[in-house]
Short mmCIF file of C-alpha atoms in Angstrom, two decimals:
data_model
loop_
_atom_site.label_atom_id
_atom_site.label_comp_id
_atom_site.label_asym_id
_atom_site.label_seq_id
_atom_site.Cartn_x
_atom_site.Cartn_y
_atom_site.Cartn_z
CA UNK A 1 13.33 9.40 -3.08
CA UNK A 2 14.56 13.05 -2.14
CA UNK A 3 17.60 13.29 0.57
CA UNK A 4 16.02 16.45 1.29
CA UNK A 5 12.84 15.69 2.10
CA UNK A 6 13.81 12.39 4.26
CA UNK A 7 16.52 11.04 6.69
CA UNK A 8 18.15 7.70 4.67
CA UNK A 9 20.27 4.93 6.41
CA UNK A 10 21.87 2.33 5.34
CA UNK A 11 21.38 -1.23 7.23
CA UNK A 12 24.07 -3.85 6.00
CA UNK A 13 22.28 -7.17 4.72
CA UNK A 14 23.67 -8.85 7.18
CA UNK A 15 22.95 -7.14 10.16
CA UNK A 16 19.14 -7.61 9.17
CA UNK A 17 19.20 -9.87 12.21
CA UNK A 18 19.62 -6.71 14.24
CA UNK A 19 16.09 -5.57 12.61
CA UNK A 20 14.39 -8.36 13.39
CA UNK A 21 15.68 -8.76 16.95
CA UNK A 22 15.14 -5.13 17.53
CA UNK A 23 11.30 -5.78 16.91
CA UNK A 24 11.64 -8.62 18.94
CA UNK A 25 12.56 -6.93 22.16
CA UNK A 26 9.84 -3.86 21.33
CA UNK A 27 7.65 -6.98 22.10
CA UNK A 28 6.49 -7.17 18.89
CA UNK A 29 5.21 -10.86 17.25
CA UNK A 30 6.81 -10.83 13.31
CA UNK A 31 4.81 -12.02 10.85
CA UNK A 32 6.13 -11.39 7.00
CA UNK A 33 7.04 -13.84 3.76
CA UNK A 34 7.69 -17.60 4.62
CA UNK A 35 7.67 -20.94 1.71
CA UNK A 36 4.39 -22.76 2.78
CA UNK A 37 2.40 -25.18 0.62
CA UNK A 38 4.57 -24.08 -2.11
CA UNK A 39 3.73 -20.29 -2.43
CA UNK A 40 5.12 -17.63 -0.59
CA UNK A 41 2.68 -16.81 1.81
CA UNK A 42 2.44 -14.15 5.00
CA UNK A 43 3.27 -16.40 8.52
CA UNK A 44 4.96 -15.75 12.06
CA UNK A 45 8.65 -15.94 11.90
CA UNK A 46 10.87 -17.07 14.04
CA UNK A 47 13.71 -15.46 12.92
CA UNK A 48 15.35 -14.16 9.48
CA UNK A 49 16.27 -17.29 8.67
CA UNK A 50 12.65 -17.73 7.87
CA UNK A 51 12.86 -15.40 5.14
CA UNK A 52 12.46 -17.13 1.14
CA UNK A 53 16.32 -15.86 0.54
CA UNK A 54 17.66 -16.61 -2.83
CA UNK A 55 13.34 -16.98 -4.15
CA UNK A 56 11.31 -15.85 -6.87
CA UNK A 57 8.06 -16.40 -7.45
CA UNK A 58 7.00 -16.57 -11.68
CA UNK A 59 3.74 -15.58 -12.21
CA UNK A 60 1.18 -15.21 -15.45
CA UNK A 61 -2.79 -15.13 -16.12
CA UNK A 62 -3.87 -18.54 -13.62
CA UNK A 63 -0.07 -19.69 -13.27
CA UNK A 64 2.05 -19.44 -10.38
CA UNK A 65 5.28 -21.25 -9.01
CA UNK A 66 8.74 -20.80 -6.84
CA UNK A 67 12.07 -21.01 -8.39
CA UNK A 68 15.31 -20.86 -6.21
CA UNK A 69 17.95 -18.79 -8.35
CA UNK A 70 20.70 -19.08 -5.90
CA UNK A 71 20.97 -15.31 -5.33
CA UNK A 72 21.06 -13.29 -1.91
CA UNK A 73 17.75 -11.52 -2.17
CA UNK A 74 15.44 -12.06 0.67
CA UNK A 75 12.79 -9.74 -1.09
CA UNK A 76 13.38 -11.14 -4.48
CA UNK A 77 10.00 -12.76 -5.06
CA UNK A 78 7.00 -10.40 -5.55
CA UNK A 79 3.46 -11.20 -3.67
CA UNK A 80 2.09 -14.30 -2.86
CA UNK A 81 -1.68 -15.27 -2.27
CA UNK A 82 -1.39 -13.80 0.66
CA UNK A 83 -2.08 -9.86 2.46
CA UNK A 84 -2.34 -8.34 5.68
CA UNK A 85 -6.30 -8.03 5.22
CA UNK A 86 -5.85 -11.87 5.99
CA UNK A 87 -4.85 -10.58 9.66
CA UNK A 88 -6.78 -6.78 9.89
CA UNK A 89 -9.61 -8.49 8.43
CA UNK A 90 -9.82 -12.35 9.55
CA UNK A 91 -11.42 -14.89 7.00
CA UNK A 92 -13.17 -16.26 9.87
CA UNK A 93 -14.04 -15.00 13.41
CA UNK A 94 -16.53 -15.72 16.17
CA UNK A 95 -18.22 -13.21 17.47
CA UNK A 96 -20.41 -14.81 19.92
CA UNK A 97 -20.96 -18.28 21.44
CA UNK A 98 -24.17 -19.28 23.41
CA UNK A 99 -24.77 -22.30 26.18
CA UNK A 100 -27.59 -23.33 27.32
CA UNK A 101 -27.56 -25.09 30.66
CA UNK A 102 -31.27 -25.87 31.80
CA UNK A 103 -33.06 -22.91 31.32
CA UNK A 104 -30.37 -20.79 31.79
CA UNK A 105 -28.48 -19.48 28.79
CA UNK A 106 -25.38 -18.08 29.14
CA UNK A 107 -23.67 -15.82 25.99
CA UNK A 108 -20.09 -15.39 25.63
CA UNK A 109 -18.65 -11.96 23.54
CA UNK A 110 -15.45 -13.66 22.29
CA UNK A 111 -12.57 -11.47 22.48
CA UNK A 112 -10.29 -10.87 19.86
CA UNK A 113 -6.46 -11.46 20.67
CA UNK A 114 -4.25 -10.34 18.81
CA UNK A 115 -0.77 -9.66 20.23
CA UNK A 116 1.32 -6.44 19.19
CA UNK A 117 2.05 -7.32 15.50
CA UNK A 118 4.94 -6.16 13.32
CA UNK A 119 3.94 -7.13 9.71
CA UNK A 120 7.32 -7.68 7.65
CA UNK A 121 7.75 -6.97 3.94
CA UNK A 122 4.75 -5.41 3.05
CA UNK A 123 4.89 -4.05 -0.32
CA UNK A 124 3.83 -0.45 -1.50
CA UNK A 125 0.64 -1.77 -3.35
CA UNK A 126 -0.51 -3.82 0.36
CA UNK A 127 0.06 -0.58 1.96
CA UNK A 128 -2.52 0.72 -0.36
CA UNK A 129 -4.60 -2.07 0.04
CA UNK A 130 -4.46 -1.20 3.88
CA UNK A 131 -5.19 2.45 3.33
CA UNK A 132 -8.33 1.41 1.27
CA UNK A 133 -9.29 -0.94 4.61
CA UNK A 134 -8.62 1.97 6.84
CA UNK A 135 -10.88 4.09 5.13
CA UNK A 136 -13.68 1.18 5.86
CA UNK A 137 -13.66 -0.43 8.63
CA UNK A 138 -12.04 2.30 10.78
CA UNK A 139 -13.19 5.70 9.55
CA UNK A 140 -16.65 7.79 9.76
CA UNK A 141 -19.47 6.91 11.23
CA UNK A 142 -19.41 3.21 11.58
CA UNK A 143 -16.08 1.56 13.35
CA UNK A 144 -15.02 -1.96 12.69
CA UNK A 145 -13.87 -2.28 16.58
CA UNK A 146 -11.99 -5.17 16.15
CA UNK A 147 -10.35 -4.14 12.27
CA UNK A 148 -9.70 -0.60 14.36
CA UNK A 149 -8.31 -2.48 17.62
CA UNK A 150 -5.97 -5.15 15.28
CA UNK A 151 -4.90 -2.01 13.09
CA UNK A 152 -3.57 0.46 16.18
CA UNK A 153 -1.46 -2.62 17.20
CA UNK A 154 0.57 -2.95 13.76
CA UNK A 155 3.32 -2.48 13.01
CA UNK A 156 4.28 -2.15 9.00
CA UNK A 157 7.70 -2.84 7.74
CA UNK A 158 7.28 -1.84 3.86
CA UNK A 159 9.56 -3.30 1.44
CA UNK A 160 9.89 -1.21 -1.91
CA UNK A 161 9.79 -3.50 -5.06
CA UNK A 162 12.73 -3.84 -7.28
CA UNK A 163 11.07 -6.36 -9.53
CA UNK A 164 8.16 -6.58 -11.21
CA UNK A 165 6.10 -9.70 -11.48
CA UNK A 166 4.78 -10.41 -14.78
CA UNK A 167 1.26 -9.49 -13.38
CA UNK A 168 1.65 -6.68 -11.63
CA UNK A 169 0.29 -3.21 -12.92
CA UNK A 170 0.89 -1.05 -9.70
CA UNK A 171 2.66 1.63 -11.62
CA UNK A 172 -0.76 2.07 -13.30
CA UNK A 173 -2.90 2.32 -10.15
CA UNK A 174 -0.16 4.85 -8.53
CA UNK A 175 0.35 2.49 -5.66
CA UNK A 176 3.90 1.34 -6.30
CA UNK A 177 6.34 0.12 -7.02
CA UNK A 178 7.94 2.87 -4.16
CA UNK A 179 5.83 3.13 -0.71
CA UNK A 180 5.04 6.89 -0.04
CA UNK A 181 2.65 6.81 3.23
CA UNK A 182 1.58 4.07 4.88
CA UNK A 183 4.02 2.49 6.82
CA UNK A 184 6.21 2.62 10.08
CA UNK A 185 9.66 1.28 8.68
CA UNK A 186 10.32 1.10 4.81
CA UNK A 187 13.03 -0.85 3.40
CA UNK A 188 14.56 -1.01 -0.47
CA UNK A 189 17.09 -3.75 -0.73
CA UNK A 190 19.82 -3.87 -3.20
CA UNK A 191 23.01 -6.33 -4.20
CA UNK A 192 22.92 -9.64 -2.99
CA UNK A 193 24.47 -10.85 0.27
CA UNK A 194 27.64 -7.87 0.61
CA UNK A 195 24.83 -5.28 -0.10
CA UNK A 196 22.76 -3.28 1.70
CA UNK A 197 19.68 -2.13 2.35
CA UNK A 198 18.14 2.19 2.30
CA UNK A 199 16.42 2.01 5.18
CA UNK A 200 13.44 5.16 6.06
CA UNK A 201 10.93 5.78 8.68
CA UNK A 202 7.67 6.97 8.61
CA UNK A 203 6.31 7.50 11.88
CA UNK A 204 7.74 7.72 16.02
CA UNK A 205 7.37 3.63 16.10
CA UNK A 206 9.83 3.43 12.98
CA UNK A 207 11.72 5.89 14.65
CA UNK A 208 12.45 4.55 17.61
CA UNK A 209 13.03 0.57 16.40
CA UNK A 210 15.68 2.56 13.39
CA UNK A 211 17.28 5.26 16.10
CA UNK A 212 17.74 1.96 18.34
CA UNK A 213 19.99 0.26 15.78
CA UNK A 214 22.40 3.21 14.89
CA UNK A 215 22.83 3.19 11.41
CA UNK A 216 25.29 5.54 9.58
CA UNK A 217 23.45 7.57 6.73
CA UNK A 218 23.85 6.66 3.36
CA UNK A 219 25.17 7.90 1.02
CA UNK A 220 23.89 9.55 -2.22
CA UNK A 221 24.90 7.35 -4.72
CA UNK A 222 23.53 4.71 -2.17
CA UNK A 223 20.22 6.50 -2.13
CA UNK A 224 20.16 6.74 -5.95
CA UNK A 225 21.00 2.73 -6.51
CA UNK A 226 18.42 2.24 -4.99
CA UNK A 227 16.20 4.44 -6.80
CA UNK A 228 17.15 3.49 -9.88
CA UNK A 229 16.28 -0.27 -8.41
CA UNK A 230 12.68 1.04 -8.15
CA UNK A 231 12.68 3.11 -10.93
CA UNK A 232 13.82 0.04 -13.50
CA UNK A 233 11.08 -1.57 -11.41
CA UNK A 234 8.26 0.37 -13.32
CA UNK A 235 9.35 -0.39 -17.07
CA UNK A 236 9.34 -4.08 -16.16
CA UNK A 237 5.60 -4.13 -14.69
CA UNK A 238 4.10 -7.07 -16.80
CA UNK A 239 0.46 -5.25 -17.22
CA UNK A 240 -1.10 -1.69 -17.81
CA UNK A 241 -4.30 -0.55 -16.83
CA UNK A 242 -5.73 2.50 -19.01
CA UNK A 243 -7.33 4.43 -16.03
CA UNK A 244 -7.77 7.72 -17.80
CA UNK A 245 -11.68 8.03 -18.31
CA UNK A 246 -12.62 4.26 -17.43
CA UNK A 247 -14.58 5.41 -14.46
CA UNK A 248 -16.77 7.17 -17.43
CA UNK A 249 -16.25 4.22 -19.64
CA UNK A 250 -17.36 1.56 -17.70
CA UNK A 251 -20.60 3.61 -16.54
CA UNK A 252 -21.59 3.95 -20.35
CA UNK A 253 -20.72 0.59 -21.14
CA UNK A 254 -22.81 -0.99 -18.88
CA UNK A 255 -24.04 -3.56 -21.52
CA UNK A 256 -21.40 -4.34 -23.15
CA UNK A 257 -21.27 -7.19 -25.48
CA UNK A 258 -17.32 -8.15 -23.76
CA UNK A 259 -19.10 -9.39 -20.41
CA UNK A 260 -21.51 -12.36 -22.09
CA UNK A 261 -17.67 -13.44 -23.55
CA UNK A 262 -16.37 -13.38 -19.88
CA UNK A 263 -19.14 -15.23 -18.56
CA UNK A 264 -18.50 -18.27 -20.52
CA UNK A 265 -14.75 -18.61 -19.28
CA UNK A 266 -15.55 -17.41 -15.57
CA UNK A 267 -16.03 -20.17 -12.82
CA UNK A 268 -17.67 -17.73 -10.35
CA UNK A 269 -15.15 -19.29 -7.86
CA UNK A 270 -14.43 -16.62 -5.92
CA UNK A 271 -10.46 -16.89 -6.26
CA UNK A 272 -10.21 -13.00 -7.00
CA UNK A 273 -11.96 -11.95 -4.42
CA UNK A 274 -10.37 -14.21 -1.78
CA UNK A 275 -7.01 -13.59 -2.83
CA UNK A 276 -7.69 -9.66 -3.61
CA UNK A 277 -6.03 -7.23 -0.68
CA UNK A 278 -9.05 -4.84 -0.50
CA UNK A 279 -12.18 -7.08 -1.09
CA UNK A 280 -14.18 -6.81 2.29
CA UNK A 281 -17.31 -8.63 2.13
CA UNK A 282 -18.34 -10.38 4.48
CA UNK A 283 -21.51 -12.66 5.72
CA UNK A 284 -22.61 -13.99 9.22
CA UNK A 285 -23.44 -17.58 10.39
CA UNK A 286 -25.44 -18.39 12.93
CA UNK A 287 -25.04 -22.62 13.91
CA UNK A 288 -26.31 -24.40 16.57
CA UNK A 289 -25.19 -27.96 17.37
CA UNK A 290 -27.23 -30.95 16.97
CA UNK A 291 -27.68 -31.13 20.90
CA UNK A 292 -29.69 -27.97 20.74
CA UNK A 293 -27.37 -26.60 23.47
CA UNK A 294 -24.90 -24.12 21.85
CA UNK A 295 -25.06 -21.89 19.16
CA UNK A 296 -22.05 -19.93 17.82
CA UNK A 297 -22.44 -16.91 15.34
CA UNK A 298 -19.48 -16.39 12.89
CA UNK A 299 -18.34 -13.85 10.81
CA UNK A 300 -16.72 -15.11 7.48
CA UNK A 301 -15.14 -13.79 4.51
CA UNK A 302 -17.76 -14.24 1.16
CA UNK A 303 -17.34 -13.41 -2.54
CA UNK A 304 -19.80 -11.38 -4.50
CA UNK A 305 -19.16 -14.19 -7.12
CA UNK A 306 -21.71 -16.51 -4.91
CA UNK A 307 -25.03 -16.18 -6.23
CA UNK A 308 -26.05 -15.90 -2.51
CA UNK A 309 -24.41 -13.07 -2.12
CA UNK A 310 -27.46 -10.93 -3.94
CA UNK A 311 -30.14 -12.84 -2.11
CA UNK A 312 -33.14 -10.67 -0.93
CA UNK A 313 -36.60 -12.09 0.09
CA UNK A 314 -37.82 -13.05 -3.43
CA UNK A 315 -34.52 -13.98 -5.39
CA UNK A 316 -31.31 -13.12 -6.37
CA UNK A 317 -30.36 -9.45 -8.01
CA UNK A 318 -27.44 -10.59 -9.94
CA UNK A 319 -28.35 -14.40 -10.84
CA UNK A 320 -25.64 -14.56 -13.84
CA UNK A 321 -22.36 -15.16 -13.82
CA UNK A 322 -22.32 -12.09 -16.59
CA UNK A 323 -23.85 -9.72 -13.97
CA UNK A 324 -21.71 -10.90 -10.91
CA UNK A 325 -18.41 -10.73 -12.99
CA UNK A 326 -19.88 -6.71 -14.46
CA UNK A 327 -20.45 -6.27 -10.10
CA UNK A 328 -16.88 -7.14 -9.43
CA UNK A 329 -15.20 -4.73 -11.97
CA UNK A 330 -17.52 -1.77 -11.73
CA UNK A 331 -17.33 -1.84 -8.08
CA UNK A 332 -13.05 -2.24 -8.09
CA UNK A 333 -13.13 0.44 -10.59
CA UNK A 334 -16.42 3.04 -10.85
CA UNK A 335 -18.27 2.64 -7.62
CA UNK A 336 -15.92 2.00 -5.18
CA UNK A 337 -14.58 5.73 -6.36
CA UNK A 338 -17.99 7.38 -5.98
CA UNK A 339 -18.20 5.44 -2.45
CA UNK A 340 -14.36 6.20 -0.61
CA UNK A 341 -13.14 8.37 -3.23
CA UNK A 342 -10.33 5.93 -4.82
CA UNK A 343 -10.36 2.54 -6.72
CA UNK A 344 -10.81 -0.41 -5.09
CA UNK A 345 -8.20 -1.75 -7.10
CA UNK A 346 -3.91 -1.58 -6.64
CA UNK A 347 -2.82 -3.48 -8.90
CA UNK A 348 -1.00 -6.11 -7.12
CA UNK A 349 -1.58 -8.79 -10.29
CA UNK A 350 -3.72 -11.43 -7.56
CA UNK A 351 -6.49 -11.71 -9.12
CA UNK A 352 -4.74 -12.67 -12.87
CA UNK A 353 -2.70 -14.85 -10.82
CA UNK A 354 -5.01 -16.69 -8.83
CA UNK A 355 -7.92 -17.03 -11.14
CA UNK A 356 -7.61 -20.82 -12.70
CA UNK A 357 -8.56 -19.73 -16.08
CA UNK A 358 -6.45 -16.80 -16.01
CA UNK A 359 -9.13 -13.97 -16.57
CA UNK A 360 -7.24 -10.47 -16.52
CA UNK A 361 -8.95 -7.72 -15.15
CA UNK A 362 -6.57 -4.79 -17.46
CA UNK A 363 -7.06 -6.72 -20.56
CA UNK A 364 -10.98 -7.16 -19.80
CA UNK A 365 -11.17 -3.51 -18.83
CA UNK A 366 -8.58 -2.44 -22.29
CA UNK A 367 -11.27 -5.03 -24.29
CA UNK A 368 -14.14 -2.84 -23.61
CA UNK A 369 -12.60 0.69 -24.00
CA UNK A 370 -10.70 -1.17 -27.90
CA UNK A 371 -15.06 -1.67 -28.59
CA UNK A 372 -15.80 1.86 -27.96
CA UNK A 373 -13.00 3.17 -30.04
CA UNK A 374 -13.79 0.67 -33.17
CA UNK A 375 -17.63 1.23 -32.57
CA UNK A 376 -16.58 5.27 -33.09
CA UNK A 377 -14.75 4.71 -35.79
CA UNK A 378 -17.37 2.74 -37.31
CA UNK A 379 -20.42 4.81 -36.72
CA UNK A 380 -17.56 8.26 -38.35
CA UNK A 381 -16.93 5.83 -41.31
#
């Protein structure tokens, strides 16, 4: 963070009320980090008091639980199972309902409500996650109307990390632990409940909501506290991704020997993808109920781990769990770069987290680049 390049205030922890009831009045409906069936997880608030204060969450390959240290923090846990793709992006939404009434049939568009959102505690890597969206549901040729509609009326209140969880590998993706674009309001907290928090705006919506609640500016040893926060924030991230060449890497290694040994631990669940803040496929069900008289058509979220998710007239294209696994990691990290131009992947640690037999994405991806190295060495010897 440069004092010269951006204006930094300093919001007292508690007068975070003020914050939150400043959104409030902008007519804005909060949603951000709330303890539900035990996880942290993304819900409407009612007020700060909402907030997991004095919570961690402890995380590891298909391990995940809450411990309450006592502290002040109300950002001290890291991400839950949770992201705002799970409002941009609905897991499930109908998109048209039909009645028939003699032989009349009548077809209803459903419309999409979604009141003026501010999204609370967003961390750098979401905000990447949501730049990733942007890119496709609401840019080029081809508009998402309701992602594009749910997007405009968003508010995003950033939260810079100051503690890494023991899956996270942001600092290798360059999508954390510090926001740099993405949001309206970003926030950095530091000390417990006497501190503060370095408080930044990013666009005329963050403007107005910080300008409304008259903060004095901070200071510079304020400003670096906090940045040292952040910075301590990178040595601690609990992974590493190698990204240097493993666009190239994992295009030569298509066959590689390491996927048959991920296949036999892999459930094909679907966890990953459910969980993962940039994974937007999607599939469309048409149902009809057993009168015969209405039919819905839904769109829901789907997996590229279901086997139906390949089906064309004749059979499925990737019929192995080998080949569905080798889909979901090329596409996160080769083709999704030849297709938008950046990974599909931000490290946020999710899909480590949330898979039940702990399969880790950095240490499959470091497995297959160690085979090419020993292989080299072999073939020199």
């Amino acid at each position: 963070m440069s004092s010269d390049e951006k204006e930094f205030r300093r919001l007292e922890k508690k007068a975070l009320r003020s914050l939150f009831d400043s959104m409030v009045s902008g007519g804005y409906r909060i949603i951000g980090p709330k303890i539900a069936n035990n996880a942290i997880v993304y819900r409407e608030l009612s007020s700060i008091d909402d907030l997991p204060k004095g919570w961690i969450d402890v995380q590891d390959g298909g391990s995940y639980h809450l411990e309450q240290t006592g502290g002040e923090a109300y950002f001290g846990y890291v991400v839950g199972p949770d992201s705002p793709k799970r409002f941009l992006f609905p897991p499930e939404r109908t998109l048209w309902s039909a009645e028939k009434n003699g032989k009349d049939i009548n077809i209803t568009i459903e419309q999409d409500e979604y009141p003026k959102t501010a999204l609370l505690g967003v961390r750098p890597c979401e905000l990447a996650a949501v730049a990733i969206q942007d890119k496709i549901f609401a840019e080029g040729e081809y508009v998402d109307p309701t992602y594009k509609a749910r997007r405009d009326n968003t508010l995003l209140i950033a939260v810079n990390c100051t503690r890494a969880g023991n899956t996270c590998f942001c600092a290798s993706m360059g999508t954390g632990p510090r926001a740099g674009s993405g949001y309206d309001i970003a926030l950095t907290e530091v000390g417990g409940d006497n501190g503060y928090f370095i408080v930044e705006s990013g666009s005329n919506e963050g403007d107005d909501i910080v300008n409304s609640l008259s903060l004095n500016p901070a200071t510079s040893h304020e400003i670096d506290t906090a940045e040292n926060a952040v910075n301590e924030t990178v040595r601690c991230m609990g992974r590493t991704l190698e990204t240097s060449g493993l666009k190239e890497l994992l295009q030569s290694e298509f066959n590689s020997p390491r996927y048959d040994d991920i296949a036999l631990r892999c459930l094909a669940c679907g966890n990953c993808t459910l969980v993962c803040p940039t994974c937007f496929c999607s599939t469309v069900i048409d149902t009809t109920d057993l009168s015969g008289n209405r039919s819905e058509r839904i769109r829901r979220w789907d997996s590229c781990f279901n086997i139906e998710h390949s089906y064309i007239h004749g059979g499925y294209i990737r019929g192995s769990i080998m080949a569905r696994y080798r889909q979901w990691i090329t596409h996160k990290l080769v083709n999704w770069i030849d297709q938008f131009g950046m990974a599909g992947c931000v490290g946020c640690g999710r899909c480590i987290t949330w898979c039940p037999v702990g399969i880790d994405i950095t240490e499959e991806a470091g497995a297959i680049r160690k085979s090419v190295k020993e292989n080299v060495k072999v073939n020199k010897g």
